[in-house]
Amino acid sequence: MVPMKRMILFLAVLVSGPGLAQEPDRNQDRAAVENVLRQYRAAIERLDAAGTEVLFTQDSQVFENGGVEGSYANYLAHHLGPELGHFRAFRFSDVNVEVRFEGPVALAMERYNFRIEPHQGEAIERRGVTTSVLRKVGRVWRIVSMHGSSRAPRPAPRANP
């Protein structure tokens, strides 16, 4: 004979079914995803992307301003790395990050302003947006796909006299 407590537990599991299975707590995942994106921005601001490869999967893809950059390793070696050497400073501001989850992947959208001070020439100010797809590899989140674009900030509308 089955003890009553076991029977009640069995019935509770049977009635709840897989549709009512508890959704994993996404707060830790959200914080981890935001941290990956923050680490990447911090490296750009330091003008030193060394070690950022660990933030991306090996099969990652990077897209920037309408261009296909290939894997992050390719982007770092042929675009980002050399480009950072031309800057005296790079600063992000007004960063807004939104993260949502679709099954086992995280979709992130970052909106921000940035200012680049090249070694030569005038400072460049832009408004940017980046969308990233991340997946959990083991216990850590990694960027699978990143697409960034930017434009010059639009002037504020003038008030009618």
PDB file of C-alpha atoms in Angstrom:
ATOM      1  CA  MET A   1       0.000   0.000   0.000  1.00  0.00           C
ATOM      2  CA  VAL A   2       1.295   3.446  -0.951  1.00  0.00           C
ATOM      3  CA  PRO A   3       1.575   5.947   1.927  1.00  0.00           C
ATOM      4  CA  MET A   4      -0.920   8.814   1.647  1.00  0.00           C
ATOM      5  CA  LYS A   5       1.773  11.546   1.386  1.00  0.00           C
ATOM      6  CA  ARG A   6       3.353   9.842  -1.631  1.00  0.00           C
ATOM      7  CA  MET A   7      -0.035   9.423  -3.282  1.00  0.00           C
ATOM      8  CA  ILE A   8      -0.843  13.122  -2.828  1.00  0.00           C
ATOM      9  CA  LEU A   9       2.571  14.121  -4.232  1.00  0.00           C
ATOM     10  CA  PHE A  10       2.111  11.780  -7.200  1.00  0.00           C
ATOM     11  CA  LEU A  11      -1.334  13.224  -7.936  1.00  0.00           C
ATOM     12  CA  ALA A  12      -0.044  16.785  -7.643  1.00  0.00           C
ATOM     13  CA  VAL A  13       2.712  16.082 -10.184  1.00  0.00           C
ATOM     14  CA  LEU A  14       0.299  14.256 -12.487  1.00  0.00           C
ATOM     15  CA  VAL A  15      -2.274  17.072 -12.385  1.00  0.00           C
ATOM     16  CA  SER A  16       0.268  19.877 -12.825  1.00  0.00           C
ATOM     17  CA  GLY A  17       1.752  18.245 -15.937  1.00  0.00           C
ATOM     18  CA  PRO A  18       4.597  19.636 -18.046  1.00  0.00           C
ATOM     19  CA  GLY A  19       2.604  22.712 -19.083  1.00  0.00           C
ATOM     20  CA  LEU A  20       2.743  24.030 -15.554  1.00  0.00           C
ATOM     21  CA  ALA A  21       6.390  23.222 -14.967  1.00  0.00           C
ATOM     22  CA  GLN A  22       8.081  26.084 -13.232  1.00  0.00           C
ATOM     23  CA  GLU A  23       9.849  28.541 -15.560  1.00  0.00           C
ATOM     24  CA  PRO A  24      13.501  28.912 -14.554  1.00  0.00           C
ATOM     25  CA  ASP A  25      14.353  32.064 -12.625  1.00  0.00           C
ATOM     26  CA  ARG A  26      15.633  34.369 -15.352  1.00  0.00           C
ATOM     27  CA  ASN A  27      16.910  37.125 -13.050  1.00  0.00           C
ATOM     28  CA  GLN A  28      20.340  35.504 -12.733  1.00  0.00           C
ATOM     29  CA  ASP A  29      20.446  34.800 -16.462  1.00  0.00           C
ATOM     30  CA  ARG A  30      19.438  38.388 -17.268  1.00  0.00           C
ATOM     31  CA  ALA A  31      22.177  39.735 -14.990  1.00  0.00           C
ATOM     32  CA  ALA A  32      24.723  37.376 -16.570  1.00  0.00           C
ATOM     33  CA  VAL A  33      23.738  38.416 -20.119  1.00  0.00           C
ATOM     34  CA  GLU A  34      23.933  42.097 -19.178  1.00  0.00           C
ATOM     35  CA  ASN A  35      27.348  41.456 -17.640  1.00  0.00           C
ATOM     36  CA  VAL A  36      28.671  39.909 -20.877  1.00  0.00           C
ATOM     37  CA  LEU A  37      27.526  42.984 -22.812  1.00  0.00           C
ATOM     38  CA  ARG A  38      28.972  45.313 -20.147  1.00  0.00           C
ATOM     39  CA  GLN A  39      32.351  43.516 -20.318  1.00  0.00           C
ATOM     40  CA  TYR A  40      32.415  43.997 -24.077  1.00  0.00           C
ATOM     41  CA  ARG A  41      31.620  47.738 -23.826  1.00  0.00           C
ATOM     42  CA  ALA A  42      34.246  48.140 -21.074  1.00  0.00           C
ATOM     43  CA  ALA A  43      36.919  46.581 -23.309  1.00  0.00           C
ATOM     44  CA  ILE A  44      36.033  48.999 -26.109  1.00  0.00           C
ATOM     45  CA  GLU A  45      36.289  51.926 -23.690  1.00  0.00           C
ATOM     46  CA  ARG A  46      39.701  50.665 -22.509  1.00  0.00           C
ATOM     47  CA  LEU A  47      40.708  50.518 -26.193  1.00  0.00           C
ATOM     48  CA  ASP A  48      41.897  46.978 -25.505  1.00  0.00           C
ATOM     49  CA  ALA A  49      39.811  44.063 -26.748  1.00  0.00           C
ATOM     50  CA  ALA A  50      42.325  41.425 -25.629  1.00  0.00           C
ATOM     51  CA  GLY A  51      40.488  38.562 -23.977  1.00  0.00           C
ATOM     52  CA  THR A  52      37.065  39.470 -25.354  1.00  0.00           C
ATOM     53  CA  GLU A  53      37.085  36.320 -27.467  1.00  0.00           C
ATOM     54  CA  VAL A  54      35.724  34.441 -24.448  1.00  0.00           C
ATOM     55  CA  LEU A  55      32.546  36.533 -24.632  1.00  0.00           C
ATOM     56  CA  PHE A  56      31.678  34.988 -28.032  1.00  0.00           C
ATOM     57  CA  THR A  57      31.074  31.468 -29.292  1.00  0.00           C
ATOM     58  CA  GLN A  58      33.580  30.142 -31.813  1.00  0.00           C
ATOM     59  CA  ASP A  59      30.872  30.030 -34.472  1.00  0.00           C
ATOM     60  CA  SER A  60      29.766  33.613 -33.787  1.00  0.00           C
ATOM     61  CA  GLN A  61      28.851  36.075 -36.510  1.00  0.00           C
ATOM     62  CA  VAL A  62      29.311  39.862 -36.408  1.00  0.00           C
ATOM     63  CA  PHE A  63      27.466  42.352 -38.602  1.00  0.00           C
ATOM     64  CA  GLU A  64      28.185  46.070 -38.561  1.00  0.00           C
ATOM     65  CA  ASN A  65      26.578  48.938 -40.462  1.00  0.00           C
ATOM     66  CA  GLY A  66      25.419  46.728 -43.311  1.00  0.00           C
ATOM     67  CA  GLY A  67      28.614  44.675 -43.493  1.00  0.00           C
ATOM     68  CA  VAL A  68      29.225  41.011 -42.748  1.00  0.00           C
ATOM     69  CA  GLU A  69      32.363  40.846 -40.605  1.00  0.00           C
ATOM     70  CA  GLY A  70      32.441  37.063 -40.179  1.00  0.00           C
ATOM     71  CA  SER A  71      33.315  35.436 -36.882  1.00  0.00           C
ATOM     72  CA  TYR A  72      34.244  37.527 -33.876  1.00  0.00           C
ATOM     73  CA  ALA A  73      37.823  36.277 -34.174  1.00  0.00           C
ATOM     74  CA  ASN A  74      37.923  37.626 -37.752  1.00  0.00           C
ATOM     75  CA  TYR A  75      36.248  40.897 -36.722  1.00  0.00           C
ATOM     76  CA  LEU A  76      38.728  41.367 -33.874  1.00  0.00           C
ATOM     77  CA  ALA A  77      41.778  40.625 -36.018  1.00  0.00           C
ATOM     78  CA  HIS A  78      40.825  42.599 -39.112  1.00  0.00           C
ATOM     79  CA  HIS A  79      38.489  45.354 -37.964  1.00  0.00           C
ATOM     80  CA  LEU A  80      37.989  46.079 -34.283  1.00  0.00           C
ATOM     81  CA  GLY A  81      41.529  45.455 -33.059  1.00  0.00           C
ATOM     82  CA  PRO A  82      43.272  47.679 -35.622  1.00  0.00           C
ATOM     83  CA  GLU A  83      40.518  50.303 -35.366  1.00  0.00           C
ATOM     84  CA  LEU A  84      40.957  50.735 -31.608  1.00  0.00           C
ATOM     85  CA  GLY A  85      44.591  51.672 -32.239  1.00  0.00           C
ATOM     86  CA  HIS A  86      43.420  54.835 -34.028  1.00  0.00           C
ATOM     87  CA  PHE A  87      41.484  56.139 -31.026  1.00  0.00           C
ATOM     88  CA  ARG A  88      42.577  58.273 -28.103  1.00  0.00           C
ATOM     89  CA  ALA A  89      39.271  57.676 -26.303  1.00  0.00           C
ATOM     90  CA  PHE A  90      35.965  55.862 -26.759  1.00  0.00           C
ATOM     91  CA  ARG A  91      33.085  56.485 -24.350  1.00  0.00           C
ATOM     92  CA  PHE A  92      29.582  55.065 -24.180  1.00  0.00           C
ATOM     93  CA  SER A  93      26.787  57.026 -22.532  1.00  0.00           C
ATOM     94  CA  ASP A  94      23.040  56.751 -22.007  1.00  0.00           C
ATOM     95  CA  VAL A  95      23.207  52.962 -22.342  1.00  0.00           C
ATOM     96  CA  ASN A  96      19.845  51.185 -22.250  1.00  0.00           C
ATOM     97  CA  VAL A  97      19.833  47.373 -22.361  1.00  0.00           C
ATOM     98  CA  GLU A  98      16.749  45.199 -22.832  1.00  0.00           C
ATOM     99  CA  VAL A  99      16.962  41.412 -22.563  1.00  0.00           C
ATOM    100  CA  ARG A 100      14.297  38.827 -23.285  1.00  0.00           C
ATOM    101  CA  PHE A 101      14.484  35.069 -23.475  1.00  0.00           C
ATOM    102  CA  GLU A 102      13.173  32.788 -26.190  1.00  0.00           C
ATOM    103  CA  GLY A 103      13.658  29.277 -24.937  1.00  0.00           C
ATOM    104  CA  PRO A 104      17.383  28.619 -24.536  1.00  0.00           C
ATOM    105  CA  VAL A 105      18.550  31.880 -26.120  1.00  0.00           C
ATOM    106  CA  ALA A 106      18.694  35.465 -24.930  1.00  0.00           C
ATOM    107  CA  LEU A 107      17.890  38.346 -27.256  1.00  0.00           C
ATOM    108  CA  ALA A 108      19.465  41.634 -26.218  1.00  0.00           C
ATOM    109  CA  MET A 109      19.022  45.134 -27.571  1.00  0.00           C
ATOM    110  CA  GLU A 110      21.330  47.937 -26.529  1.00  0.00           C
ATOM    111  CA  ARG A 111      20.718  51.600 -27.322  1.00  0.00           C
ATOM    112  CA  TYR A 112      23.461  54.074 -26.528  1.00  0.00           C
ATOM    113  CA  ASN A 113      25.395  57.155 -27.499  1.00  0.00           C
ATOM    114  CA  PHE A 114      29.110  57.029 -28.043  1.00  0.00           C
ATOM    115  CA  ARG A 115      31.927  59.467 -28.581  1.00  0.00           C
ATOM    116  CA  ILE A 116      35.179  58.578 -30.310  1.00  0.00           C
ATOM    117  CA  GLU A 117      38.234  60.785 -30.042  1.00  0.00           C
ATOM    118  CA  PRO A 118      40.692  59.772 -32.761  1.00  0.00           C
ATOM    119  CA  HIS A 119      44.404  60.505 -32.490  1.00  0.00           C
ATOM    120  CA  GLN A 120      43.949  62.824 -35.441  1.00  0.00           C
ATOM    121  CA  GLY A 121      40.881  64.732 -36.517  1.00  0.00           C
ATOM    122  CA  GLU A 122      37.641  65.773 -34.900  1.00  0.00           C
ATOM    123  CA  ALA A 123      35.706  63.812 -32.289  1.00  0.00           C
ATOM    124  CA  ILE A 124      32.884  61.669 -33.631  1.00  0.00           C
ATOM    125  CA  GLU A 125      29.544  61.433 -31.837  1.00  0.00           C
ATOM    126  CA  ARG A 126      26.999  58.801 -32.757  1.00  0.00           C
ATOM    127  CA  ARG A 127      23.788  57.196 -31.646  1.00  0.00           C
ATOM    128  CA  GLY A 128      24.069  53.406 -31.787  1.00  0.00           C
ATOM    129  CA  VAL A 129      22.026  50.262 -31.454  1.00  0.00           C
ATOM    130  CA  THR A 130      23.230  46.692 -31.140  1.00  0.00           C
ATOM    131  CA  THR A 131      21.198  43.518 -31.170  1.00  0.00           C
ATOM    132  CA  SER A 132      22.799  40.353 -29.857  1.00  0.00           C
ATOM    133  CA  VAL A 133      21.769  36.726 -29.623  1.00  0.00           C
ATOM    134  CA  LEU A 134      23.362  34.824 -26.763  1.00  0.00           C
ATOM    135  CA  ARG A 135      23.228  31.198 -25.709  1.00  0.00           C
ATOM    136  CA  LYS A 136      24.350  29.466 -22.579  1.00  0.00           C
ATOM    137  CA  VAL A 137      27.479  27.413 -23.088  1.00  0.00           C
ATOM    138  CA  GLY A 138      27.931  25.270 -20.017  1.00  0.00           C
ATOM    139  CA  ARG A 139      27.147  27.715 -17.240  1.00  0.00           C
ATOM    140  CA  VAL A 140      28.067  30.951 -19.030  1.00  0.00           C
ATOM    141  CA  TRP A 141      26.329  33.090 -21.634  1.00  0.00           C
ATOM    142  CA  ARG A 142      28.177  33.735 -24.903  1.00  0.00           C
ATOM    143  CA  ILE A 143      27.355  35.944 -27.880  1.00  0.00           C
ATOM    144  CA  VAL A 144      26.409  33.957 -30.981  1.00  0.00           C
ATOM    145  CA  SER A 145      25.420  36.863 -33.211  1.00  0.00           C
ATOM    146  CA  MET A 146      25.939  40.616 -32.890  1.00  0.00           C
ATOM    147  CA  HIS A 147      24.653  43.330 -35.207  1.00  0.00           C
ATOM    148  CA  GLY A 148      25.516  46.965 -34.568  1.00  0.00           C
ATOM    149  CA  SER A 149      24.737  50.150 -36.425  1.00  0.00           C
ATOM    150  CA  SER A 150      25.059  53.843 -35.737  1.00  0.00           C
ATOM    151  CA  ARG A 151      24.217  57.236 -37.131  1.00  0.00           C
ATOM    152  CA  ALA A 152      24.902  60.848 -36.358  1.00  0.00           C
ATOM    153  CA  PRO A 153      22.549  62.163 -33.688  1.00  0.00           C
ATOM    154  CA  ARG A 154      19.610  64.023 -35.121  1.00  0.00           C
ATOM    155  CA  PRO A 155      19.290  67.653 -34.085  1.00  0.00           C
ATOM    156  CA  ALA A 156      16.549  68.404 -31.587  1.00  0.00           C
ATOM    157  CA  PRO A 157      13.408  69.752 -33.274  1.00  0.00           C
ATOM    158  CA  ARG A 158      13.125  73.510 -33.130  1.00  0.00           C
ATOM    159  CA  ALA A 159      10.162  75.013 -31.370  1.00  0.00           C
ATOM    160  CA  ASN A 160       7.748  76.926 -33.580  1.00  0.00           C
ATOM    161  CA  PRO A 161       7.818  80.687 -32.913  1.00  0.00           C
TER     162      PRO A 161
END
